[in-house]
Short mmCIF file of C-alpha atoms in Angstrom, two decimals:
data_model
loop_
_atom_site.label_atom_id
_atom_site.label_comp_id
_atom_site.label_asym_id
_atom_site.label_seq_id
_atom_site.Cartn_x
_atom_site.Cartn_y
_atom_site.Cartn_z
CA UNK A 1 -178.13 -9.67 36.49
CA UNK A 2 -177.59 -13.27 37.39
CA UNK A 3 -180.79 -15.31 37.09
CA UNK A 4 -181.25 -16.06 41.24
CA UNK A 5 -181.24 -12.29 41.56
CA UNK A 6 -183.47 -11.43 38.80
CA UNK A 7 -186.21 -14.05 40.24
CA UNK A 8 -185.83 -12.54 43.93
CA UNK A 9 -186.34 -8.81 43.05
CA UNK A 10 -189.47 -9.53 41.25
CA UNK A 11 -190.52 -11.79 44.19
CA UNK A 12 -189.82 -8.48 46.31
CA UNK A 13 -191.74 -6.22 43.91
CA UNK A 14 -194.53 -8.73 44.25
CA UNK A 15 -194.95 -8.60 47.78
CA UNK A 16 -194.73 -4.94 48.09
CA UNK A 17 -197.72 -4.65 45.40
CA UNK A 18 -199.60 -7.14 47.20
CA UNK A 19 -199.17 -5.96 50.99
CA UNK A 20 -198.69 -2.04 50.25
CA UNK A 21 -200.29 -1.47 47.58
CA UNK A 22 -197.31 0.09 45.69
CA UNK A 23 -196.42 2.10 48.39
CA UNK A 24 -192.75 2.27 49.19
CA UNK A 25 -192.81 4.05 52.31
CA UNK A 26 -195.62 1.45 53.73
CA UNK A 27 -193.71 -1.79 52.66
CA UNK A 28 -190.55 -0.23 54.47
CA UNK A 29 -192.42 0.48 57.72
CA UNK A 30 -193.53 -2.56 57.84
CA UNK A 31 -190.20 -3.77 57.38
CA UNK A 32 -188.81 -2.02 59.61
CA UNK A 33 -191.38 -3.39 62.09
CA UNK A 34 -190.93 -6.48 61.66
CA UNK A 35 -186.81 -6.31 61.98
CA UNK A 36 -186.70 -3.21 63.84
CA UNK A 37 -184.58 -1.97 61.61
CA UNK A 38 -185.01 1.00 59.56
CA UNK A 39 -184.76 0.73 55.53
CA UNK A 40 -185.17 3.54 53.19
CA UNK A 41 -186.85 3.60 50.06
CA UNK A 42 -184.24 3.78 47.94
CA UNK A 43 -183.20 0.44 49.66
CA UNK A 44 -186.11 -1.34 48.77
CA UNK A 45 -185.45 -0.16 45.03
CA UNK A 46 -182.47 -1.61 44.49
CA UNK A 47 -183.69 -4.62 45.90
CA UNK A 48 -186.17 -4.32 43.27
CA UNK A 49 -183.89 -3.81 40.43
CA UNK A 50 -181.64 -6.45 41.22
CA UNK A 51 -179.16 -4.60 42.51
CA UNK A 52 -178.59 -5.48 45.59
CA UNK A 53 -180.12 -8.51 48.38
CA UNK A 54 -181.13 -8.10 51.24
CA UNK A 55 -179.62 -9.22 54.20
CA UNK A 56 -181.17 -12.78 55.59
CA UNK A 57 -183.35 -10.78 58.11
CA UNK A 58 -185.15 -9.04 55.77
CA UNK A 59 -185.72 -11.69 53.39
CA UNK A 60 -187.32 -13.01 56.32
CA UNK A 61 -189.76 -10.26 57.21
CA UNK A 62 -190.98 -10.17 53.58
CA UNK A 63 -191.95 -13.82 53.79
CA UNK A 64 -194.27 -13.07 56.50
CA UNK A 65 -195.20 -9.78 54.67
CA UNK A 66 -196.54 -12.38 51.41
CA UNK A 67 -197.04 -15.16 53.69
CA UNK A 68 -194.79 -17.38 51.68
CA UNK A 69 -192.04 -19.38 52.65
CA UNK A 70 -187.76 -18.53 52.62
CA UNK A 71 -188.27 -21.10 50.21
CA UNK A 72 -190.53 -20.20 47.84
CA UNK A 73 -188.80 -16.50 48.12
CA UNK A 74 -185.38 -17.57 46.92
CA UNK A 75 -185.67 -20.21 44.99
CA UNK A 76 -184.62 -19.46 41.10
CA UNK A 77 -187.68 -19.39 39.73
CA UNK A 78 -190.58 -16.85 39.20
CA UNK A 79 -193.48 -18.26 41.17
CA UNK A 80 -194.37 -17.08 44.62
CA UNK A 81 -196.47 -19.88 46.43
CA UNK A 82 -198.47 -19.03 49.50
CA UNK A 83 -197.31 -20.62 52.48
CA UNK A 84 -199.65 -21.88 54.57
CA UNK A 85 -197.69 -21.24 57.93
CA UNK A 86 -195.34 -18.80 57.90
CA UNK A 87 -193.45 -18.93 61.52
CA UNK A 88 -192.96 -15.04 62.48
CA UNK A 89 -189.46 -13.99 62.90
CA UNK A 90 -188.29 -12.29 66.14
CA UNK A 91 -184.78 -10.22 66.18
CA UNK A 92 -183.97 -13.23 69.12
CA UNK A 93 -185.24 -15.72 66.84
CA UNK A 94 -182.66 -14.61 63.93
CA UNK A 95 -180.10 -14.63 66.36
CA UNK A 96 -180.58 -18.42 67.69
CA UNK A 97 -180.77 -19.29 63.93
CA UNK A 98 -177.26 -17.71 62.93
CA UNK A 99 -175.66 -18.98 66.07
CA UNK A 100 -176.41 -22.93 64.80
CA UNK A 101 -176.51 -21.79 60.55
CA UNK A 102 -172.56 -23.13 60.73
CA UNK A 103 -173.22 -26.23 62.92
CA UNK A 104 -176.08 -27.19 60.06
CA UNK A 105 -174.06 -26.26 57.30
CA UNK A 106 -171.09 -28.68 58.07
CA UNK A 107 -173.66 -31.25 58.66
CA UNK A 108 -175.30 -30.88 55.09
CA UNK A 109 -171.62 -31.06 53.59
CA UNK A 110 -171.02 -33.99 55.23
CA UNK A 111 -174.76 -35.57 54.01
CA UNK A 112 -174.93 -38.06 52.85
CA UNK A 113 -171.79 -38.71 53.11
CA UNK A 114 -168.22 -36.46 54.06
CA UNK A 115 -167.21 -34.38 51.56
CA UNK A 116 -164.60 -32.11 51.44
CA UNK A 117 -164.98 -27.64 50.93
CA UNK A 118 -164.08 -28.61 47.23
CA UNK A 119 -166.21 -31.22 46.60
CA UNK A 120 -169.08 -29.72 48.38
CA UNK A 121 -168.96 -26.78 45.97
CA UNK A 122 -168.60 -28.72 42.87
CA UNK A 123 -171.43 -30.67 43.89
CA UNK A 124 -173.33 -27.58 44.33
CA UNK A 125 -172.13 -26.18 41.17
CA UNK A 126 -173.35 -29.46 39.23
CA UNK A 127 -176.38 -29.95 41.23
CA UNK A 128 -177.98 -25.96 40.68
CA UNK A 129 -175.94 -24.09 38.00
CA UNK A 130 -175.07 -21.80 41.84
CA UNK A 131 -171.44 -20.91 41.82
CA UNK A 132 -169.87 -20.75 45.17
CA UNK A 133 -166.62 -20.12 45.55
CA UNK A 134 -164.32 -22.68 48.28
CA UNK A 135 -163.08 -19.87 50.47
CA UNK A 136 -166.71 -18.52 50.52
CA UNK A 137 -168.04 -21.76 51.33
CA UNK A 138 -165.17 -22.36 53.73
CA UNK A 139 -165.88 -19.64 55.92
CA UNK A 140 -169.74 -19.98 56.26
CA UNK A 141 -168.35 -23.68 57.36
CA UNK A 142 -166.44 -22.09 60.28
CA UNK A 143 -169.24 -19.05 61.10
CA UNK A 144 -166.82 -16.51 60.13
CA UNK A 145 -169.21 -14.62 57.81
CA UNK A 146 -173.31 -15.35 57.25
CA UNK A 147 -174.24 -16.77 53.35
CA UNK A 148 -175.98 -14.56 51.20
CA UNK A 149 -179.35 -15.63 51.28
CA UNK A 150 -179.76 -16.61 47.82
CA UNK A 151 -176.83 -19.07 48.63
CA UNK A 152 -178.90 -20.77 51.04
CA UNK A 153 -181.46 -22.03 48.43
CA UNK A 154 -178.59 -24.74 47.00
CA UNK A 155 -177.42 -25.40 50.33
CA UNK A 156 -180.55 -26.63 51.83
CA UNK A 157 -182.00 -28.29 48.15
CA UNK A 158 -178.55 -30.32 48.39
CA UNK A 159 -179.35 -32.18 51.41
CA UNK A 160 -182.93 -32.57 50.59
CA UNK A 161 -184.60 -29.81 52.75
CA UNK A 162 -186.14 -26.15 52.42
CA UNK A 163 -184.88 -23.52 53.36
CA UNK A 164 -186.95 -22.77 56.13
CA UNK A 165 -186.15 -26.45 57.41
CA UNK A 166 -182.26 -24.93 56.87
CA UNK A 167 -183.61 -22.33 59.07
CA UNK A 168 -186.12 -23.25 61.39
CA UNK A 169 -185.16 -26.56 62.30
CA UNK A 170 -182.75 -27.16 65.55
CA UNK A 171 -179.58 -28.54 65.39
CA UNK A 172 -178.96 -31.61 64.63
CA UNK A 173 -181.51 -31.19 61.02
CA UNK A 174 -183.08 -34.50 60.57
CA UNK A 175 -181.80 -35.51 57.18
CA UNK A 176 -183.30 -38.45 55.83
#
């Protein structure tokens, strides 16, 4: 299991000890409360074991769940810091967010300077040890498909941001 993986599943497990007291039918209802979505237990498992992510929505309601930040959630390490404001996610709230994720994206690739789909991944590569491939990259550029959310760690980090600034902030981001 690649290490970015590894560090989010126990992140997960974390959470659910913390909020639901090791109880995977609580975590998932309030989960699914949050999203309004309905997850199984068996989902929240392989989360767990590293098996599979979660989608970004998700990822988000368990932030709130351990009031931490996207940030502290995916990024490759093992600590889980508190956040002291966790903004609550709405299902409209995700959508505004995706609709500009592609807008921000191409503006980080072209920060500090313009770069091309190539370059941007190398630098990525270089920059985090996070391997993302060009025609990956390419079509979260264009909004043809959403990143994975551990992918979202390097691509905020790159330009200098978190990823709930990635996130959260409107487009244009204020990149400094």
């Amino acid at each position: 299991m690649e290490a970015n993986r590894f560090y989010l599943s126990n992140k997960i497990k974390k959470i659910r000890q913390r909020t639901a007291d090791q109880d995977y039918t609580h975590f998932a209802n309030e989960i699914t409360r949050l999203t309004g979505k309905t997850i199984g237990r068996g989902t929240l498992i392989r989360w767990e074991r590293g098996q599979a992510v979660p989608h970004l929505e998700f990822i988000m309601a368990m932030a709130d769940l351990g009031s931490t930040s996207l940030d502290s959630l995916l990024a490759p390490s093992s600590r889980l810091l508190p956040a002291e404001a966790v903004p609550r996610m709405t299902p409209t709230a995700l959508d505004d967010i995706m609709a500009e994720l592609s807008d921000k994206l191409n503006q980080i690739k072209n920060y500090p300077y313009p770069r091309s789909v190539a370059e941007f991944a190398a630098e990525i590569t270089d920059t985090f040890d996070y391997q993302i491939s060009n025609t990956k990259l390419n079509y979260w550029l264009k909004g043809q498909h959403l990143p994975n959310p551990l992918s979202l760690y390097p691509l905020a980090h790159i330009a200098g941001i978190s990823v709930d600034e990635l996130l959260m902030q409107p487009y244009p981001l204020e990149l400094v």
